[in-house]
mmCIF file of C-alpha atoms and ligand atoms in Angstrom:
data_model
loop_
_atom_site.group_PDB
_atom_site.id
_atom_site.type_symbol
_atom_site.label_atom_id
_atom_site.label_comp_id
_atom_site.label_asym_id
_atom_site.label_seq_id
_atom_site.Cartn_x
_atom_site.Cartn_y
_atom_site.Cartn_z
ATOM 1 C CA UNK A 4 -4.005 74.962 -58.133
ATOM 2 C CA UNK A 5 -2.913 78.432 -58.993
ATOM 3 C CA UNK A 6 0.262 78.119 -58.040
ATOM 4 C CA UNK A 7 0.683 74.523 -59.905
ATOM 5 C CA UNK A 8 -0.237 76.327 -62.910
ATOM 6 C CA UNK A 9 -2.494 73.328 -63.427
ATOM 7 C CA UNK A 10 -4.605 75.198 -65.881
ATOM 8 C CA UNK A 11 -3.938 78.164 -68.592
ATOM 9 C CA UNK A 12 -7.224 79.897 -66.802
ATOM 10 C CA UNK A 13 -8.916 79.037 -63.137
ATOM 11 C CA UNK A 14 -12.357 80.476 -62.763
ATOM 12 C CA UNK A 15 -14.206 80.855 -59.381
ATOM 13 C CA UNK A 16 -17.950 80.644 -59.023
ATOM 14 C CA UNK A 17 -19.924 81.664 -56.291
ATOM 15 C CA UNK A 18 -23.804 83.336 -56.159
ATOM 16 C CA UNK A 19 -22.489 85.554 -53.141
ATOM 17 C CA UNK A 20 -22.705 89.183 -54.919
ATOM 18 C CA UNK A 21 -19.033 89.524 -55.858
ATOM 19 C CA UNK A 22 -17.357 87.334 -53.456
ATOM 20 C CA UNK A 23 -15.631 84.979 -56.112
ATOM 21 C CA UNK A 24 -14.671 88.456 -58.147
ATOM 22 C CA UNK A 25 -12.931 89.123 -54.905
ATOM 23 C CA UNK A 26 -11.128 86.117 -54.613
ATOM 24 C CA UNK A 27 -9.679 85.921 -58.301
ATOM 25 C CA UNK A 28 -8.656 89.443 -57.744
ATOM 26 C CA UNK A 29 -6.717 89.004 -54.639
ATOM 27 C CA UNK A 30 -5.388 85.877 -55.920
ATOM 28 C CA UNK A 31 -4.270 87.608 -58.764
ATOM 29 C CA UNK A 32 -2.489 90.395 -56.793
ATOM 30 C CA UNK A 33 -0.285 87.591 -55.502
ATOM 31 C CA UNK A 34 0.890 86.849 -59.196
ATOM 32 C CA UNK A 35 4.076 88.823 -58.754
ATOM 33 C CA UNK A 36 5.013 87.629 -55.864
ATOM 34 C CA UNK A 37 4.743 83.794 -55.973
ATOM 35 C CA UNK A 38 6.029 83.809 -59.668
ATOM 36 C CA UNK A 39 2.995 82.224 -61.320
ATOM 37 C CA UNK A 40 1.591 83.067 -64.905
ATOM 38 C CA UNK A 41 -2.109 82.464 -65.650
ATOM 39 C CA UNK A 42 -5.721 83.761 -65.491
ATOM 40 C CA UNK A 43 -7.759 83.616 -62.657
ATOM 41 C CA UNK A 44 -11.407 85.153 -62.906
ATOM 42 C CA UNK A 45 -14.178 85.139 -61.053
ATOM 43 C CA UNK A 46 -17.936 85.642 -61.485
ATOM 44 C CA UNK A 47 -21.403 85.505 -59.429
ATOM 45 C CA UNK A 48 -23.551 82.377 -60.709
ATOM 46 C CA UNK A 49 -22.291 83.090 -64.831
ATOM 47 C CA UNK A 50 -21.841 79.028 -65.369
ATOM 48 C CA UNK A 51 -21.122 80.491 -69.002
ATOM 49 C CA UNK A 52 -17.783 81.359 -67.659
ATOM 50 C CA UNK A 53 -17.128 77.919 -66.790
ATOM 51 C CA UNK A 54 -18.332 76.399 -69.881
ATOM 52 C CA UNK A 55 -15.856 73.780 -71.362
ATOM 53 C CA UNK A 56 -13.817 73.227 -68.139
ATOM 54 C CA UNK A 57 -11.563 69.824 -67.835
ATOM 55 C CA UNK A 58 -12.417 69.697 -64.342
ATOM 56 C CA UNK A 59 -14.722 70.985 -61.979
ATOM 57 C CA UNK A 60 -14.240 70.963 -58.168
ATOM 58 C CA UNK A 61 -17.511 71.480 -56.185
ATOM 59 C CA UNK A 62 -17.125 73.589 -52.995
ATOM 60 C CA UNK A 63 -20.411 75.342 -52.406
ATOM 61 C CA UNK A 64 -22.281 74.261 -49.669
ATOM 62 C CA UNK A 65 -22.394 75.663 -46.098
ATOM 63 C CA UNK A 66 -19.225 74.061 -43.649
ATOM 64 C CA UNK A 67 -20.007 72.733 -39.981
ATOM 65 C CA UNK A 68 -19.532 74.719 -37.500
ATOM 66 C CA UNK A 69 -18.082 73.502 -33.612
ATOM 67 C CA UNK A 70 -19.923 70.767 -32.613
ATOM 68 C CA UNK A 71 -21.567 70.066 -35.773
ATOM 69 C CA UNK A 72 -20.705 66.182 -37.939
ATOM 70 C CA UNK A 73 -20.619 66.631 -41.396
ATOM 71 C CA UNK A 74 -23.884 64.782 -41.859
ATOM 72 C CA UNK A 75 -25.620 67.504 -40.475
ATOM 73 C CA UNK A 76 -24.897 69.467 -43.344
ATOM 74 C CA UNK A 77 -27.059 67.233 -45.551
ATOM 75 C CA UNK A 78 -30.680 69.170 -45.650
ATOM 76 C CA UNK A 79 -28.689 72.381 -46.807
ATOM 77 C CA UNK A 80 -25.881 71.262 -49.392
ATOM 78 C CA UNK A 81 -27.952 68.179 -50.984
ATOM 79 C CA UNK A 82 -29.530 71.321 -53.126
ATOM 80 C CA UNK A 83 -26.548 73.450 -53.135
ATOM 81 C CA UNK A 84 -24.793 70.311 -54.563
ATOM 82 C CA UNK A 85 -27.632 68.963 -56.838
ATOM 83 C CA UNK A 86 -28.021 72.664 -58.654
ATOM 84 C CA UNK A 87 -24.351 73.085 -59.064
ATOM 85 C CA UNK A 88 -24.036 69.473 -60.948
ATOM 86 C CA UNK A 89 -26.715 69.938 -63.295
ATOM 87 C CA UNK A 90 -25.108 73.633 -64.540
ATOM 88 C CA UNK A 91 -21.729 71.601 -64.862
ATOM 89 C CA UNK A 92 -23.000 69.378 -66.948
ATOM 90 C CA UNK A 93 -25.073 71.709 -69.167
ATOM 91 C CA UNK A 94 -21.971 74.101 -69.654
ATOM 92 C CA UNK A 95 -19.046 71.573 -69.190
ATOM 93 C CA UNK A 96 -20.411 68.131 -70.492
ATOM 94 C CA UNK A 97 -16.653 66.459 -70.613
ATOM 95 C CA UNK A 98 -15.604 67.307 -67.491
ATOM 96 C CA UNK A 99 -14.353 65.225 -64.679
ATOM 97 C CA UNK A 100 -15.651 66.433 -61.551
ATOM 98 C CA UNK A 101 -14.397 66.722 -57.784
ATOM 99 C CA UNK A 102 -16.637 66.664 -55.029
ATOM 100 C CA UNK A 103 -15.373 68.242 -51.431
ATOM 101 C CA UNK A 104 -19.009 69.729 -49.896
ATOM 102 C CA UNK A 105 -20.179 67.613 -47.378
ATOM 103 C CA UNK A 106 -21.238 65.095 -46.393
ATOM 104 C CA UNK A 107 -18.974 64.207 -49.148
ATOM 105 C CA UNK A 108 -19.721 60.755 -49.260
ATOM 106 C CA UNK A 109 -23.656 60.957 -49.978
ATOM 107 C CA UNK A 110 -22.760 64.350 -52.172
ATOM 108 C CA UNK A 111 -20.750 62.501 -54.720
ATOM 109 C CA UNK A 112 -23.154 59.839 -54.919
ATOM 110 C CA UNK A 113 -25.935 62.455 -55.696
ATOM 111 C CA UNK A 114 -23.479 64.164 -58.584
ATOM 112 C CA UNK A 115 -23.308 60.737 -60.103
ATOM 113 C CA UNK A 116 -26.588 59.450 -59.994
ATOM 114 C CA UNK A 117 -27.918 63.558 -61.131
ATOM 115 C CA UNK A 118 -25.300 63.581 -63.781
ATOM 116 C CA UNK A 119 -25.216 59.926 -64.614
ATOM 117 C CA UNK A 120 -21.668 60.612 -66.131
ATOM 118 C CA UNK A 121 -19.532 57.482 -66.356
ATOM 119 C CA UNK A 122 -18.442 56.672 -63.085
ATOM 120 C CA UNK A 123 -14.113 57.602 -63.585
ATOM 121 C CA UNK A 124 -15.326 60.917 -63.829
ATOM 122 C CA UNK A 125 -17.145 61.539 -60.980
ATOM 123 C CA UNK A 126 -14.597 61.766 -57.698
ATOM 124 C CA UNK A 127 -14.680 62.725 -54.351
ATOM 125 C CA UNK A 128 -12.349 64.239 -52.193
ATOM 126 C CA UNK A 129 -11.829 63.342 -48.342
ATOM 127 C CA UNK A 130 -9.561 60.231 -48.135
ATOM 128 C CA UNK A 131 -6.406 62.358 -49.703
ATOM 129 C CA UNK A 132 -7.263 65.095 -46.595
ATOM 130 C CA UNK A 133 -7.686 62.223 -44.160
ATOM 131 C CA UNK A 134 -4.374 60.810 -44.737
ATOM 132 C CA UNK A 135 -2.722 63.555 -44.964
ATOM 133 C CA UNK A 136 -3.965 64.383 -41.303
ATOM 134 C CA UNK A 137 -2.921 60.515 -41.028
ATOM 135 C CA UNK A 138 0.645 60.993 -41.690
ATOM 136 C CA UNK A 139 0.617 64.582 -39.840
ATOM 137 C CA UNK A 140 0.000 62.600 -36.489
ATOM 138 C CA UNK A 141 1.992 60.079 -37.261
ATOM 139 C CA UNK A 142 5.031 62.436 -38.004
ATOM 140 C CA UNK A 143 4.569 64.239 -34.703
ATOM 141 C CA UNK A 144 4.193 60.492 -33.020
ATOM 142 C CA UNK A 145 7.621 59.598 -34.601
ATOM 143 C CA UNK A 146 9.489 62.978 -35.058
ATOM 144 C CA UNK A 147 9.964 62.143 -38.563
ATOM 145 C CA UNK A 148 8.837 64.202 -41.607
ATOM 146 C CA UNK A 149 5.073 63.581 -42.714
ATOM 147 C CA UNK A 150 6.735 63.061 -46.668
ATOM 148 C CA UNK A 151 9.138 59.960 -45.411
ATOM 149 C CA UNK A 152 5.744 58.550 -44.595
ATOM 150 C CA UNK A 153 3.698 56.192 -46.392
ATOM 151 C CA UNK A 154 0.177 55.616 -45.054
ATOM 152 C CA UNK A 155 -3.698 55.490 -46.010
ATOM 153 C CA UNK A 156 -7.670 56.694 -44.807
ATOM 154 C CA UNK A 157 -9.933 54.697 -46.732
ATOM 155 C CA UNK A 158 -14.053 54.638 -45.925
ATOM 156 C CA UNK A 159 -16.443 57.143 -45.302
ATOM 157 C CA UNK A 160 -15.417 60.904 -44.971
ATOM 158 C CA UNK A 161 -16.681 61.332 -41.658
ATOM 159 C CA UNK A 162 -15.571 61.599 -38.104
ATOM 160 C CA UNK A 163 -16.900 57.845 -37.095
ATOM 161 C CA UNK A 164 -17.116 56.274 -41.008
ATOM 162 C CA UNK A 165 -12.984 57.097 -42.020
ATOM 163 C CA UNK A 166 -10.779 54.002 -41.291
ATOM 164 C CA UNK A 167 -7.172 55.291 -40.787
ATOM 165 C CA UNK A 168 -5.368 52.055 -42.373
ATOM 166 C CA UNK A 169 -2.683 51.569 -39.235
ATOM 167 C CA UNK A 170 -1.444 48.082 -40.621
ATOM 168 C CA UNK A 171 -0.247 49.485 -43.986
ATOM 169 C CA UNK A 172 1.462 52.714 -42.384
ATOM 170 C CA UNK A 173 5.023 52.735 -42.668
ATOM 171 C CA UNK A 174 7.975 54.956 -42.336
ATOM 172 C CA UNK A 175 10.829 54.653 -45.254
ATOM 173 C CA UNK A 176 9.034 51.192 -45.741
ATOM 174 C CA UNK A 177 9.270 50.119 -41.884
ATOM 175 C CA UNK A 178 5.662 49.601 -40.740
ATOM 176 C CA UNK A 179 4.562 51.918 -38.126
ATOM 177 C CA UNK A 180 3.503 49.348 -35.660
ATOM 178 C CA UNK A 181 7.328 48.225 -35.302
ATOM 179 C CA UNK A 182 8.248 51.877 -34.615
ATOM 180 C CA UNK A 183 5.217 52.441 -31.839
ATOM 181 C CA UNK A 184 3.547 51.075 -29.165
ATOM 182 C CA UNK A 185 0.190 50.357 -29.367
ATOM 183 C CA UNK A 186 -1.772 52.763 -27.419
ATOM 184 C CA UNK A 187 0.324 55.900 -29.276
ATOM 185 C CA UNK A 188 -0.918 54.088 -32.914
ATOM 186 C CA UNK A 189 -4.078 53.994 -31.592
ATOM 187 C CA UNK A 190 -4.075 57.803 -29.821
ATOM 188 C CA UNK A 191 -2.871 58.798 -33.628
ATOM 189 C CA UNK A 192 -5.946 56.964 -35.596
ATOM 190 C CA UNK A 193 -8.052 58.615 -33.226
ATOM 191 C CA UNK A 194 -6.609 61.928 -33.620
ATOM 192 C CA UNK A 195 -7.019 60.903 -37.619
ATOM 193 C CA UNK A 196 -10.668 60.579 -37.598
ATOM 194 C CA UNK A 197 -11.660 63.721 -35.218
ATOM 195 C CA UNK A 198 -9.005 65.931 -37.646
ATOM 196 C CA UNK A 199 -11.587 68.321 -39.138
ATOM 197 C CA UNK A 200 -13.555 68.361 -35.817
ATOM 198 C CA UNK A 201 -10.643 69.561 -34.131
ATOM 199 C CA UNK A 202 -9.780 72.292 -36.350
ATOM 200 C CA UNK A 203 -13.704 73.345 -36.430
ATOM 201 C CA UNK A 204 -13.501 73.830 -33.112
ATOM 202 C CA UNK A 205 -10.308 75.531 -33.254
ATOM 203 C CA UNK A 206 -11.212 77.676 -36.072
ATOM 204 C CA UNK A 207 -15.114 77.783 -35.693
ATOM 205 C CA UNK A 208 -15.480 76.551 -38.698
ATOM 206 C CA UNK A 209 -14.005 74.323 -41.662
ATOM 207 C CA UNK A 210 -9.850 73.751 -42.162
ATOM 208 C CA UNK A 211 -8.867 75.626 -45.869
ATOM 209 C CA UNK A 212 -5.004 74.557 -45.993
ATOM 210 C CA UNK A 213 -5.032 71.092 -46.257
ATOM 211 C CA UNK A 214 -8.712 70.614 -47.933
ATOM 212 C CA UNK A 215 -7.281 73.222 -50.317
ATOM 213 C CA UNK A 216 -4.110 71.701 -51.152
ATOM 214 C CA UNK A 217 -5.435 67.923 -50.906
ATOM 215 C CA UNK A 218 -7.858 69.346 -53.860
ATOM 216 C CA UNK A 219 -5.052 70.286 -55.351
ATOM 217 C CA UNK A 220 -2.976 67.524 -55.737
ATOM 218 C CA UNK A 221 -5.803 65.691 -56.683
ATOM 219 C CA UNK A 222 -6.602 67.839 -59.853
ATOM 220 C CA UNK A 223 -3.261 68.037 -60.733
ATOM 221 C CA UNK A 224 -2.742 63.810 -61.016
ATOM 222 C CA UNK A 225 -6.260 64.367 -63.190
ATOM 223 C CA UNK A 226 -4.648 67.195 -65.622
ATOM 224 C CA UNK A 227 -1.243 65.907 -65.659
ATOM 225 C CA UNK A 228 -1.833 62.278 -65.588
ATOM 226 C CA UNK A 229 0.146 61.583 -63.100
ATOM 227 C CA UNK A 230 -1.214 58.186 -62.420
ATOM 228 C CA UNK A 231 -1.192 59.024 -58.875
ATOM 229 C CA UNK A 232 -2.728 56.226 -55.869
ATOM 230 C CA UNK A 233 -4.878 58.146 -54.096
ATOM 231 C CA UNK A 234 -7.621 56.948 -51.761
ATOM 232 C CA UNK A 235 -10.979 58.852 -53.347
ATOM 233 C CA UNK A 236 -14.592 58.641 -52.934
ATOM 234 C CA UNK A 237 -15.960 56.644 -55.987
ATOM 235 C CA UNK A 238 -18.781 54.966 -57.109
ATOM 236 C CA UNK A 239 -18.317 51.207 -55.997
ATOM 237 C CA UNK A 240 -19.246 48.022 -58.281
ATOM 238 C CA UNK A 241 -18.429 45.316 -56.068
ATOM 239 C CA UNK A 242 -15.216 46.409 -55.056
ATOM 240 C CA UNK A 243 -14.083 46.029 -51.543
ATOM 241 C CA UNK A 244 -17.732 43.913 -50.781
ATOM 242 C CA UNK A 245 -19.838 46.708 -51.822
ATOM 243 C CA UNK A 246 -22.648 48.021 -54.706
ATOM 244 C CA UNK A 247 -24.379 50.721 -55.606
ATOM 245 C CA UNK A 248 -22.518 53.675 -52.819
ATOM 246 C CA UNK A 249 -19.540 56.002 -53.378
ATOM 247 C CA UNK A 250 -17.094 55.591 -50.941
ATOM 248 C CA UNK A 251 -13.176 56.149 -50.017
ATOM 249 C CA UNK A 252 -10.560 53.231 -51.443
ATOM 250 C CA UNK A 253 -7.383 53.790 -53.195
ATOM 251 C CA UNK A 254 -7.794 54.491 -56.760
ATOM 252 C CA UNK A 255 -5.232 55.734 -59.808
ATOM 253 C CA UNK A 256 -5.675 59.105 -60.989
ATOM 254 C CA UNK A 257 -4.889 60.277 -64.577
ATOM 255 C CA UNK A 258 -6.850 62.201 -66.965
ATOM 256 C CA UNK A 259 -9.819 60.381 -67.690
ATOM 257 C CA UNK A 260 -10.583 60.788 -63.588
ATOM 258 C CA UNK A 261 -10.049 57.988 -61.912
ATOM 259 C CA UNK A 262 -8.956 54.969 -63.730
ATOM 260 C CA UNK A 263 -8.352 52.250 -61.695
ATOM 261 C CA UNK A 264 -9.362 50.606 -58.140
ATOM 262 C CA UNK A 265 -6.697 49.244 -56.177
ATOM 263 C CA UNK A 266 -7.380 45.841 -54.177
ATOM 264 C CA UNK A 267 -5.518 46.612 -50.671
ATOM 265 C CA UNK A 268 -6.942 43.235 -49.583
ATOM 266 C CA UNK A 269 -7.905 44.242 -46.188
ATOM 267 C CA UNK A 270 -7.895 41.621 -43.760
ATOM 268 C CA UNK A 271 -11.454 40.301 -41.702
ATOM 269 C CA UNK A 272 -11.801 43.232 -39.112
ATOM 270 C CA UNK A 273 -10.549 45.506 -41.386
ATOM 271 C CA UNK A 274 -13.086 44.922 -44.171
ATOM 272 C CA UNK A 275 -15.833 44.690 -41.095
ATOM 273 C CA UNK A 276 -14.616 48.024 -40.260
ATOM 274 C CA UNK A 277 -15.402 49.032 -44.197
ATOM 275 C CA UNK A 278 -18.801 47.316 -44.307
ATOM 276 C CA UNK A 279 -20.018 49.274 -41.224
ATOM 277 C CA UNK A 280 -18.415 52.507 -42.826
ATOM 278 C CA UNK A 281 -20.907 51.330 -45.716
ATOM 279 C CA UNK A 282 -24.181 51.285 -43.741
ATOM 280 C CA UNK A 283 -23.488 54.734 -42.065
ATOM 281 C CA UNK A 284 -22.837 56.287 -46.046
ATOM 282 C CA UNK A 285 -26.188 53.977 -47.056
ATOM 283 C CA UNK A 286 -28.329 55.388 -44.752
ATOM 284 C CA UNK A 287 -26.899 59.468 -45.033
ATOM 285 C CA UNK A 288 -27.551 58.531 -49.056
ATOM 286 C CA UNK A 289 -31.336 57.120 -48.537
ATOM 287 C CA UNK A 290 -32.108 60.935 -46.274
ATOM 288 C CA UNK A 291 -31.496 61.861 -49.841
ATOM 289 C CA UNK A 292 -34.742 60.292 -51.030
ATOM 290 C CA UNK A 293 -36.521 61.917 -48.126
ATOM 291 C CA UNK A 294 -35.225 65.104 -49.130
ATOM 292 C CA UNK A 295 -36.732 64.717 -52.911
ATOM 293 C CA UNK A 296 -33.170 65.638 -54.273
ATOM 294 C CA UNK A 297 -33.019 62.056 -55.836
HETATM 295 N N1 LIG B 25 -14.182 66.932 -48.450
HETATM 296 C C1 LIG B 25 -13.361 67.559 -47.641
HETATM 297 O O1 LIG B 25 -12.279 67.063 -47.330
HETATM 298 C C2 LIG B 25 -13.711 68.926 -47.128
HETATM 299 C C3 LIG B 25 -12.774 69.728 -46.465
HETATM 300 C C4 LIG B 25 -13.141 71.017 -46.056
HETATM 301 C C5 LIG B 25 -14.424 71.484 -46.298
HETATM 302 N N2 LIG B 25 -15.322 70.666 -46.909
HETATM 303 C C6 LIG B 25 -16.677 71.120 -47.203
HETATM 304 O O2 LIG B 25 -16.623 72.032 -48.305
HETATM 305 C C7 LIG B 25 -17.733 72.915 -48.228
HETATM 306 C C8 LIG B 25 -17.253 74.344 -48.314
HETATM 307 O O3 LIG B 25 -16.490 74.660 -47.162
HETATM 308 P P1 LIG B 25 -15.847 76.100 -46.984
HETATM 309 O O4 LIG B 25 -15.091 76.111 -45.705
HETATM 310 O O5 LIG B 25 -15.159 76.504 -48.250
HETATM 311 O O6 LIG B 25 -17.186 76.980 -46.823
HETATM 312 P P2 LIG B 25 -17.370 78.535 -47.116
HETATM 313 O O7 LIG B 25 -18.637 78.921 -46.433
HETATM 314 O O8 LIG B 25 -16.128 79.280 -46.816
HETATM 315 O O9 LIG B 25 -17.569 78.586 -48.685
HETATM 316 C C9 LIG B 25 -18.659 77.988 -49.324
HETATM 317 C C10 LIG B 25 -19.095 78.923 -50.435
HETATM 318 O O10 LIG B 25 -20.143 78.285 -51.185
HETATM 319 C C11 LIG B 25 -20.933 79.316 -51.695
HETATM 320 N N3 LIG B 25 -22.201 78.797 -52.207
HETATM 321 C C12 LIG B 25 -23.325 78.482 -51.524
HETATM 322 N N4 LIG B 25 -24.277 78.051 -52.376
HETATM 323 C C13 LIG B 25 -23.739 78.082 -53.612
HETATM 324 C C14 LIG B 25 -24.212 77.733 -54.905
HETATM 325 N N5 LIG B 25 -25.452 77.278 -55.096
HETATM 326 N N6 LIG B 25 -23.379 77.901 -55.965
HETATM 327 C C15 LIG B 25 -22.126 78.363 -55.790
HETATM 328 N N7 LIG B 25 -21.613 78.695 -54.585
HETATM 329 C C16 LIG B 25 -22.414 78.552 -53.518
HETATM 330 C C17 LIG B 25 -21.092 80.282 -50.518
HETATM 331 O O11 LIG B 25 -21.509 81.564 -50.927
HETATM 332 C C18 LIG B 25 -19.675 80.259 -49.932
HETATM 333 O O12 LIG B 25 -18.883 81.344 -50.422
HETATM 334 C C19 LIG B 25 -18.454 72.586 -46.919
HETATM 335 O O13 LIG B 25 -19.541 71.719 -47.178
HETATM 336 C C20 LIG B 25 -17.381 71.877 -46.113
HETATM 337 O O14 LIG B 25 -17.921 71.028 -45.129
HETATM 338 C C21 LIG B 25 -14.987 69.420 -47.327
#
């Protein structure tokens, strides 16, 4: 975002002692060298600092480590998450707000129902990461570059819930399933869906690249209107069979948040695939009820 220049100031929160100080510091020190011209600051739990922000994007929250599903994360970040929201909204009533802790899924439902902002402007971020992983695989599948290809993760952010949209993939408008045999598309949607479990296990803990710069180009459709498609986590009124649940489908993003849902018509297994997606997000968002957080 800092190098986007998406914003005349960028501050960091965190309630580790100095830690987000740190960061806008070191970011800063980078100024000169990647030729970009605004503020960055950084304070320890000071939501004053943050008060009239456009956007918000909600990190906190403890990542999974090898081994781990993102659901898992649930007991810890459900308070993380529901604490953070409520300071937002005190200090930065008109903001839109991203959601990437996880389970992201049941952690953007929580922001909207704690906020009970209008639904464009609460969004969550996993689908844009997912296909970006999507079109990674694909790439090294076809030996093509990942931007010549077009292609789509819609569902629930996790490793069993995402549904790596194989029948709308294509490369320079050639559908991917022309281009590969079956059992390599498959190989790739599999690779898809265990993409952050493969880097925790590389990295022993969460990916930053591509979260960071899927985040990224999310805010910066928001800020600069872009109007971008881009398959986010939102609160779901019937849409795509389903009520009452945030969950992944293509949406336009512009500067009210996100403005529009886009009907990909799925056909019959793939809106089965959605509606099971559904009942794994339903039942991560009732734990939140058990946990008192609702
Ligand atoms: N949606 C996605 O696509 C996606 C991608 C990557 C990571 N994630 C999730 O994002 C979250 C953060 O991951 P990470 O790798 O940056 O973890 P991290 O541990 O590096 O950073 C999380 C930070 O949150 C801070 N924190 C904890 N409680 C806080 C609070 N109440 N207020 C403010 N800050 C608080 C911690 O001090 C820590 O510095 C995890 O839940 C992870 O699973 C989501």
């Amino acid at each position: 975002m800092v190098q986007k220049e998406l914003a005349d100031e960028i501050v960091l929160l965190d309630v580790k002692e100095g830690f987000a100080e740190g960061k806008a510091l070191d970011i800063m020190q980078t100024a000169a060298l990647l030729d970009f011209d605004i503020k960055v600051t950084g304070t320890t739990g000071d939501y004053a600092k943050t008060a009239g922000s456009d956007v918000v994007v909600i990190t906190s929250g403890i990542p999974r480590k090898p081994g781990m599903t993102r659901e898992e994360l649930i007991g810890t970040n459900a308070g993380i998450v529901r604490d953070v929201a409520q300071n937002i909204l005190k200090h930065s009533p008109e903001a839109v707000i991203v959601v990437i802790a996880n389970p992201m899924d049941t952690m953007t439902y929580l922001t909207a129902k704690i906020t009970g902002l209008p639904k464009n402007r609460v969004i969550g971020m996993g689908g844009i990461l997912d296909s970006s992983r999507f079109k990674c695989y694909l790439s090294q599948a076809l030996n093509v570059p990942a931007s010549d290809l077009q292609g789509t993760v819609i569902g629930g952010h996790g490793d069993t819930t995402m549904i790596p949209l194989a029948r709308f993939a294509t490369y320079m408008g050639v559908p991917v399933s022309e281009l590969l045999d079956k059992a390599t598309l498959d190989k790739v949607v599999a690779d898809t869906m265990v993409g952050g479990a493969t880097l925790t296990k590389l990295l022993g803990t969460s990916a930053w690249y591509a979260p960071g710069a899927a985040g990224a180009a999310l805010v910066e459709s928001i800020v600069r209107d872009q109007k971008k498609v881009f398959p986010c986590c939102v609160e779901l009124d019937g849409e795509y069979g389903q009520k009452d649940i945030c969950m992944g489908v293509p949406v336009v993003v512009g500067k009210c948040g996100w403005e529009k849902i886009v009907d990909y018509k799925l056909n019959a297994e793939e809106q089965a695939a959605f509606n099971k997606s559904a009942d794994a997000v339903r039942n991560m968002n009732d734990v939140l009820k058990e946990l008192k957080v609702l």
